[in-house]
Amino acid sequence: MNSEDIVDTARMLVTNDKGLLAMDESNPTCNKRFAKLGIPQTEETRRAYRELIITTPGLGEFISGAILYDETIHQQKKNGTPFIKAITDAGIIPGIKVDIGAKDMAGHPGEKITEGLDGLRNRLTDYSKMGARFAKWRAVIAIGKGIPSRGCIEANAQALARYAALSQEAGLVPIVEPEVLMDGGHSIDRCFEVTEEVLRMVFNQLYTQGIILEGMILKPNMVLPGLTCPPTEKVSEVAVGEQQYQVRLIDRQQEDASEVERTADATVRCLLQAVPAAVPGIAFLSGGQPCELASARLNAMNVRFKSRLPWELAFSFARAIQQPALEIWQGKEANVLAAQQALYHRAKCNWAARRGEYNTSMERK
Ligand code: 13P
């Protein structure tokens, strides 16, 4: 292993305000997203969709790296050019998802453990020979009644650290993704608490396994209230004439601008508690947030904190970059150009968010 190469690649993935494009949906996940839009779920449609993504003109202006899935890394463009060559020629660093999915965890109802360590050393060597320069492993942590358990957090953190060690041994930068899910009615404070605990455990394990922190990227969730968290009520004093009244106001967390700032604040505060300064970059997953909100939240973090943080705050979105393009494409050749324009636009919005220059007028244009 040449640790200088790993450190250089990790830095390259987060420099120039670019970010990662996650296009590593497993076949079942990709098929599910196709099925919702009535797109046939075949190897050829998955290939055609991924060709649409990687041939988007100018994508490399905003995207530093693309995360592929095993099927995709072996595929070619219609003209026979291997995807991995097309990506590299576009100035984008190819990477690969190497976990084989989150499975039910024995003895821990409602919790998952990510698998894929068996045979990983050989798979990493093969991917490296094919031209991949980084790898990704996703652990999933659910919040609910009595969960996450320490057992689940510890087992997932240890698997992430073992994967990271094997990746660095093979000369690949590990993207370490412990995702605290948005599902549930929990508050933003609970998300903060769980995310902090998970990140502390992950870095504890990464340290124990001797990971070169300068040669990795962290891919966490943002700190957000659960999807079904009820809106909080604020009680305000209102004066009418001489009379003071107490008014209960519903704070619609998903809508108001101060919510964006609150989540940006909470996320950065949480990361500062748990992520060592040696890590070059933090590239968020989008986790099912609406595209524009994901950009706005990343933007708010960079506007408020960029100059004061030890690491770059970047993105590694799948849905929050791809979704509009997929909806436009609908599996039809005639829609490819329009879909590529939508993809380019979202990549540009997130690049702007890294610079603290994103605003909603970009969407209207
Ligand atoms: P989302 O941005 O859609 O959450 O996907 C990111 C990812 O890579 C999940 O592993």
Coordinates of C-alpha atoms and ligand atoms in Angstrom, one line a residue:
M1 CA 0.0 0.0 0.0
N2 CA 1.2 3.5 -0.8
S3 CA -0.3 5.7 1.8
E4 CA 0.6 8.9 -0.1
D5 CA -1.6 7.8 -3.0
I6 CA -4.5 7.2 -0.7
V7 CA -4.2 10.5 1.0
D8 CA -3.9 12.3 -2.4
T9 CA -7.0 10.5 -3.7
A10 CA -9.0 11.3 -0.6
R11 CA -8.1 15.0 -1.0
M12 CA -8.9 15.0 -4.7
L13 CA -12.4 13.7 -3.9
V14 CA -13.2 16.8 -1.9
T15 CA -11.2 19.6 -3.5
N16 CA -12.5 22.4 -5.8
D17 CA -15.9 22.3 -4.2
K18 CA -16.8 19.1 -6.1
G19 CA -18.6 16.2 -4.6
L20 CA -19.4 12.5 -5.1
L21 CA -22.2 11.1 -7.2
A22 CA -23.6 7.9 -5.7
M23 CA -24.9 5.7 -8.5
D24 CA -24.3 2.4 -6.6
E25 CA -27.9 1.3 -6.1
S26 CA -28.0 -2.4 -5.9
N27 CA -30.1 -4.1 -8.6
P28 CA -33.1 -4.6 -6.2
T29 CA -33.0 -0.9 -5.2
C30 CA -32.5 0.3 -8.7
N31 CA -35.4 -1.9 -9.9
K32 CA -37.6 -0.5 -7.2
R33 CA -37.0 3.0 -8.3
F34 CA -37.6 2.0 -11.9
A35 CA -40.8 0.2 -11.1
K36 CA -42.3 3.3 -9.4
L37 CA -41.9 5.2 -12.7
G38 CA -43.0 2.3 -14.9
I39 CA -39.5 1.7 -16.3
P40 CA -38.7 -1.9 -17.3
Q41 CA -36.4 -3.5 -14.7
T42 CA -33.8 -5.2 -16.9
E43 CA -30.0 -5.3 -17.0
E44 CA -30.2 -3.3 -20.3
T45 CA -32.4 -0.5 -18.8
R46 CA -30.0 -0.3 -15.8
R47 CA -27.1 -0.1 -18.2
A48 CA -28.8 2.6 -20.4
Y49 CA -29.6 4.7 -17.3
R50 CA -26.1 4.5 -16.0
E51 CA -24.7 5.4 -19.5
L52 CA -27.0 8.5 -19.4
I53 CA -25.5 9.5 -16.1
I54 CA -21.8 9.1 -16.9
T55 CA -22.1 10.7 -20.4
T56 CA -23.7 13.9 -19.1
P57 CA -21.7 16.6 -20.7
G58 CA -19.7 18.7 -18.2
L59 CA -20.5 16.5 -15.2
G60 CA -16.8 16.5 -14.2
E61 CA -17.0 20.2 -13.5
F62 CA -18.9 19.5 -10.3
I63 CA -18.4 15.8 -9.6
S64 CA -15.1 14.4 -8.3
G65 CA -16.0 10.8 -8.0
A66 CA -18.7 8.3 -9.0
I67 CA -19.6 5.3 -6.8
L68 CA -20.6 2.3 -8.9
Y69 CA -22.2 -1.0 -8.2
D70 CA -20.7 -4.4 -9.1
E71 CA -22.9 -4.8 -12.2
T72 CA -22.2 -1.3 -13.4
I73 CA -18.4 -1.4 -13.1
H74 CA -18.4 -4.4 -15.5
Q75 CA -20.7 -2.6 -18.1
Q76 CA -19.9 -0.7 -21.2
K77 CA -21.4 2.1 -23.2
K78 CA -23.4 1.2 -26.2
N79 CA -20.3 1.8 -28.4
G80 CA -18.3 -0.7 -26.3
T81 CA -16.3 1.8 -24.2
P82 CA -16.0 0.4 -20.6
F83 CA -17.9 2.6 -18.2
I84 CA -14.8 2.9 -16.0
K85 CA -12.8 4.4 -19.0
A86 CA -15.7 6.8 -19.8
I87 CA -15.8 8.0 -16.2
T88 CA -12.1 8.4 -16.0
D89 CA -12.0 10.3 -19.4
A90 CA -14.7 12.6 -18.0
G91 CA -12.2 13.6 -15.2
I92 CA -14.2 11.7 -12.6
I93 CA -12.6 9.2 -10.2
P94 CA -14.3 5.8 -10.2
G95 CA -15.2 4.1 -6.9
I96 CA -17.2 1.0 -6.0
K97 CA -19.7 -0.1 -3.3
V98 CA -18.3 -3.2 -1.7
D99 CA -20.7 -4.1 1.1
I100 CA -23.4 -6.7 0.1
G101 CA -26.2 -5.1 2.0
A102 CA -27.7 -4.6 5.5
K103 CA -29.3 -7.8 6.8
D104 CA -31.5 -8.4 9.9
M105 CA -29.2 -8.7 12.9
A106 CA -29.5 -11.8 15.0
G107 CA -30.8 -11.2 18.5
H108 CA -31.6 -7.5 17.7
P109 CA -35.1 -7.1 16.4
G110 CA -35.6 -4.1 14.1
E111 CA -31.8 -3.6 13.6
K112 CA -29.5 -4.4 10.7
I113 CA -25.9 -5.5 10.3
T114 CA -24.0 -4.9 7.0
E115 CA -22.4 -7.9 5.5
G116 CA -19.6 -8.4 2.9
L117 CA -16.3 -8.9 4.8
D118 CA -15.9 -12.5 3.6
G119 CA -13.7 -12.6 0.5
L120 CA -13.5 -8.8 0.5
R121 CA -9.6 -8.7 0.2
N122 CA -9.8 -10.5 -3.2
R123 CA -12.7 -8.4 -4.4
L124 CA -10.9 -5.2 -3.5
T125 CA -7.8 -6.4 -5.4
D126 CA -10.0 -7.1 -8.5
Y127 CA -11.7 -3.7 -8.3
S128 CA -8.4 -2.0 -7.9
K129 CA -7.0 -3.7 -11.0
M130 CA -10.1 -2.6 -12.9
G131 CA -9.3 1.0 -12.1
A132 CA -11.4 1.8 -9.0
R133 CA -9.6 4.2 -6.6
F134 CA -12.0 4.2 -3.7
A135 CA -14.6 2.0 -2.1
K136 CA -17.8 2.5 -0.1
W137 CA -19.5 0.5 2.7
R138 CA -22.8 1.6 4.2
A139 CA -24.0 0.7 7.7
V140 CA -27.6 1.4 8.7
I141 CA -28.7 2.5 12.2
A142 CA -32.4 2.8 12.9
I143 CA -33.9 5.0 15.7
G144 CA -36.9 3.6 17.5
K145 CA -38.2 2.4 20.8
G146 CA -35.2 1.0 22.6
I147 CA -32.9 1.2 19.5
P148 CA -30.2 1.6 18.4
S149 CA -28.7 -0.9 20.8
R150 CA -25.0 -0.8 21.7
G151 CA -24.6 -4.2 20.2
C152 CA -25.8 -3.0 16.8
I153 CA -23.7 0.2 16.9
E154 CA -20.6 -1.7 17.9
A155 CA -20.9 -4.5 15.4
N156 CA -21.5 -2.1 12.5
A157 CA -18.7 0.2 13.6
Q158 CA -16.3 -2.8 13.8
A159 CA -17.3 -4.0 10.3
L160 CA -16.8 -0.5 8.9
A161 CA -13.3 -0.4 10.4
R162 CA -12.4 -3.8 9.1
Y163 CA -13.6 -2.8 5.6
A164 CA -11.7 0.4 5.8
A165 CA -8.4 -1.4 6.8
L166 CA -8.8 -3.8 3.9
S167 CA -9.6 -1.0 1.5
Q168 CA -6.5 1.0 2.4
E169 CA -4.4 -2.2 2.2
A170 CA -5.6 -2.5 -1.4
G171 CA -4.8 1.1 -2.1
L172 CA -8.4 2.3 -2.2
V173 CA -9.8 5.2 -0.2
P174 CA -12.6 4.0 2.1
I175 CA -15.8 6.0 2.2
V176 CA -17.1 5.2 5.6
E177 CA -20.9 5.5 5.7
P178 CA -22.7 5.0 9.0
E179 CA -26.2 6.1 8.1
V180 CA -28.6 7.0 10.9
L181 CA -32.0 6.7 9.2
M182 CA -34.5 9.4 8.9
D183 CA -37.5 7.0 9.4
G184 CA -39.5 7.5 12.5
G185 CA -41.0 10.2 14.7
H186 CA -37.8 11.1 16.7
S187 CA -36.8 14.6 17.3
I188 CA -33.7 16.4 15.9
D189 CA -32.2 16.2 19.5
R190 CA -32.5 12.4 19.4
C191 CA -30.9 12.2 16.0
F192 CA -28.1 14.4 17.3
E193 CA -27.6 12.1 20.3
V194 CA -27.6 8.9 18.2
T195 CA -25.4 10.3 15.4
E196 CA -22.8 11.5 17.9
E197 CA -22.7 8.1 19.7
V198 CA -22.4 6.2 16.4
L199 CA -19.6 8.5 15.0
R200 CA -17.7 8.2 18.3
M201 CA -17.9 4.5 18.1
V202 CA -16.9 4.4 14.4
F203 CA -13.8 6.6 15.0
N204 CA -12.9 4.5 18.0
Q205 CA -13.0 1.4 15.9
L206 CA -11.2 3.1 13.0
Y207 CA -8.4 4.1 15.4
T208 CA -8.3 0.6 16.9
Q209 CA -7.8 -0.9 13.4
G210 CA -5.1 1.6 12.5
I211 CA -6.8 3.4 9.7
I212 CA -5.0 6.4 8.1
L213 CA -7.6 9.1 8.8
E214 CA -6.0 11.4 6.2
G215 CA -6.8 8.7 3.6
M216 CA -10.6 8.2 4.2
I217 CA -13.8 10.1 3.7
L218 CA -16.7 10.1 6.2
K219 CA -20.2 9.8 4.6
P220 CA -22.7 10.5 7.4
N221 CA -26.3 11.6 7.6
M222 CA -27.3 15.2 8.3
V223 CA -28.7 15.7 11.8
L224 CA -32.5 16.0 11.1
P225 CA -35.8 15.3 12.8
G226 CA -37.4 12.0 11.9
L227 CA -39.7 12.0 8.8
T228 CA -42.8 11.6 10.9
C229 CA -41.7 13.9 13.8
P230 CA -44.7 16.0 14.7
P231 CA -44.2 19.8 14.1
T232 CA -43.3 21.5 17.4
E233 CA -45.5 24.2 18.9
K234 CA -44.1 27.5 19.9
V235 CA -45.9 29.6 22.4
S236 CA -45.7 33.3 21.6
E237 CA -47.0 36.4 23.5
V238 CA -49.1 38.6 21.3
A239 CA -50.5 42.0 22.4
V240 CA -53.9 43.2 21.1
G241 CA -54.5 46.7 22.5
E242 CA -53.9 46.4 26.3
Q243 CA -54.4 42.7 26.3
Q244 CA -51.6 40.1 26.2
Y245 CA -52.5 36.7 24.6
Q246 CA -50.6 33.5 24.4
V247 CA -50.7 32.1 20.9
R248 CA -49.7 28.5 19.9
L249 CA -47.8 28.5 16.6
I250 CA -47.0 25.4 14.7
D251 CA -43.4 25.4 13.7
R252 CA -43.5 23.6 10.3
Q253 CA -40.0 22.2 10.5
Q254 CA -39.8 21.2 6.8
E255 CA -40.8 24.6 5.5
D256 CA -39.3 27.6 7.3
A257 CA -35.8 29.0 6.5
S258 CA -34.8 28.9 10.2
E259 CA -35.2 25.1 10.1
V260 CA -32.5 25.0 7.5
E261 CA -30.2 26.9 9.7
R262 CA -31.1 24.9 12.8
T263 CA -30.3 21.6 11.0
A264 CA -27.1 23.1 9.6
D265 CA -26.1 24.1 13.2
A266 CA -27.0 20.8 14.8
T267 CA -25.1 18.8 12.1
V268 CA -21.9 20.8 12.4
R269 CA -22.0 20.8 16.2
C270 CA -22.5 17.1 16.2
L271 CA -19.6 16.5 13.7
L272 CA -17.3 18.7 15.7
Q273 CA -17.9 16.5 18.7
A274 CA -16.9 13.3 17.0
V275 CA -14.9 13.6 13.8
P276 CA -11.1 14.0 14.1
A277 CA -9.5 17.0 12.3
A278 CA -7.2 14.6 10.3
V279 CA -10.2 13.5 8.2
P280 CA -10.0 15.5 4.9
G281 CA -13.7 15.5 4.0
I282 CA -17.2 14.8 5.1
A283 CA -19.5 14.0 2.2
F284 CA -23.2 13.7 3.2
L285 CA -25.7 11.2 2.0
S286 CA -29.1 12.6 1.2
G287 CA -31.2 9.9 2.8
G288 CA -34.4 10.7 1.0
Q289 CA -34.4 14.5 1.7
P290 CA -36.0 16.5 -1.1
C291 CA -33.3 17.7 -3.5
E292 CA -33.6 21.4 -2.9
L293 CA -33.7 21.0 0.8
A294 CA -30.5 18.8 0.8
S295 CA -28.8 21.6 -1.3
A296 CA -30.1 24.3 1.0
R297 CA -28.9 22.5 4.2
L298 CA -25.4 21.9 2.8
N299 CA -25.3 25.5 1.7
A300 CA -26.2 26.8 5.1
M301 CA -23.5 24.7 6.7
N302 CA -20.9 26.1 4.4
V303 CA -22.2 29.7 4.6
R304 CA -22.0 29.6 8.4
F305 CA -19.0 27.4 9.1
K306 CA -16.8 26.7 6.0
S307 CA -13.9 28.9 7.0
R308 CA -13.8 27.6 10.6
L309 CA -13.9 23.8 10.1
P310 CA -11.0 21.3 9.9
W311 CA -12.6 19.2 7.1
E312 CA -14.3 20.0 3.8
L313 CA -18.1 19.7 3.9
A314 CA -19.1 18.0 0.6
F315 CA -21.9 15.8 -0.8
S316 CA -22.2 12.2 -1.9
F317 CA -25.8 12.1 -2.9
A318 CA -27.7 9.5 -4.8
R319 CA -31.4 10.5 -4.8
A320 CA -30.8 14.2 -4.2
I321 CA -28.8 14.4 -7.5
Q322 CA -30.4 11.7 -9.6
Q323 CA -34.1 11.8 -8.8
P324 CA -35.3 14.6 -11.2
A325 CA -33.2 13.1 -14.0
L326 CA -34.7 9.6 -13.5
E327 CA -38.2 11.1 -13.5
I328 CA -37.6 12.9 -16.7
W329 CA -35.9 10.0 -18.5
Q330 CA -38.7 7.4 -17.9
G331 CA -36.6 4.8 -19.8
K332 CA -37.1 6.7 -23.1
E333 CA -34.2 7.5 -25.5
A334 CA -36.0 10.8 -26.5
N335 CA -35.7 12.1 -22.9
V336 CA -32.0 11.5 -22.5
L337 CA -30.8 15.0 -23.1
A338 CA -33.4 16.6 -20.9
A339 CA -32.6 14.1 -18.1
Q340 CA -28.9 14.9 -18.5
Q341 CA -29.6 18.6 -18.2
A342 CA -31.5 17.9 -14.9
L343 CA -28.6 15.9 -13.6
Y344 CA -26.1 18.6 -14.5
H345 CA -28.2 21.2 -12.8
R346 CA -28.4 19.3 -9.5
A347 CA -24.7 18.6 -9.6
K348 CA -24.1 22.3 -10.1
C349 CA -26.5 23.3 -7.3
N350 CA -24.6 21.1 -4.9
W351 CA -21.3 22.4 -6.0
A352 CA -22.7 25.9 -5.4
A353 CA -23.9 24.7 -1.9
R354 CA -20.3 23.7 -1.1
R355 CA -19.2 27.3 -1.9
G356 CA -22.1 28.7 0.1
E357 CA -23.5 30.2 -3.1
Y358 CA -26.6 28.2 -3.6
N359 CA -30.0 29.9 -3.5
T360 CA -33.5 29.0 -4.7
S361 CA -33.3 31.3 -7.6
M362 CA -30.9 28.8 -9.2
E363 CA -33.8 26.4 -9.3
R364 CA -36.1 28.8 -11.2
K365 CA -33.5 29.3 -13.9
Ligands
13P1 P1 -28.9 8.8 -0.9 O1 -28.2 10.1 -1.1 O2 -30.0 8.6 -1.8 O3 -29.3 8.6 0.6 O4 -27.9 7.7 -1.2 C1 -26.6 7.8 -0.8 C2 -26.0 6.5 -0.7 O5 -24.9 6.2 -1.2 C3 -26.6 5.4 0.1 O6 -25.7 4.5 0.4

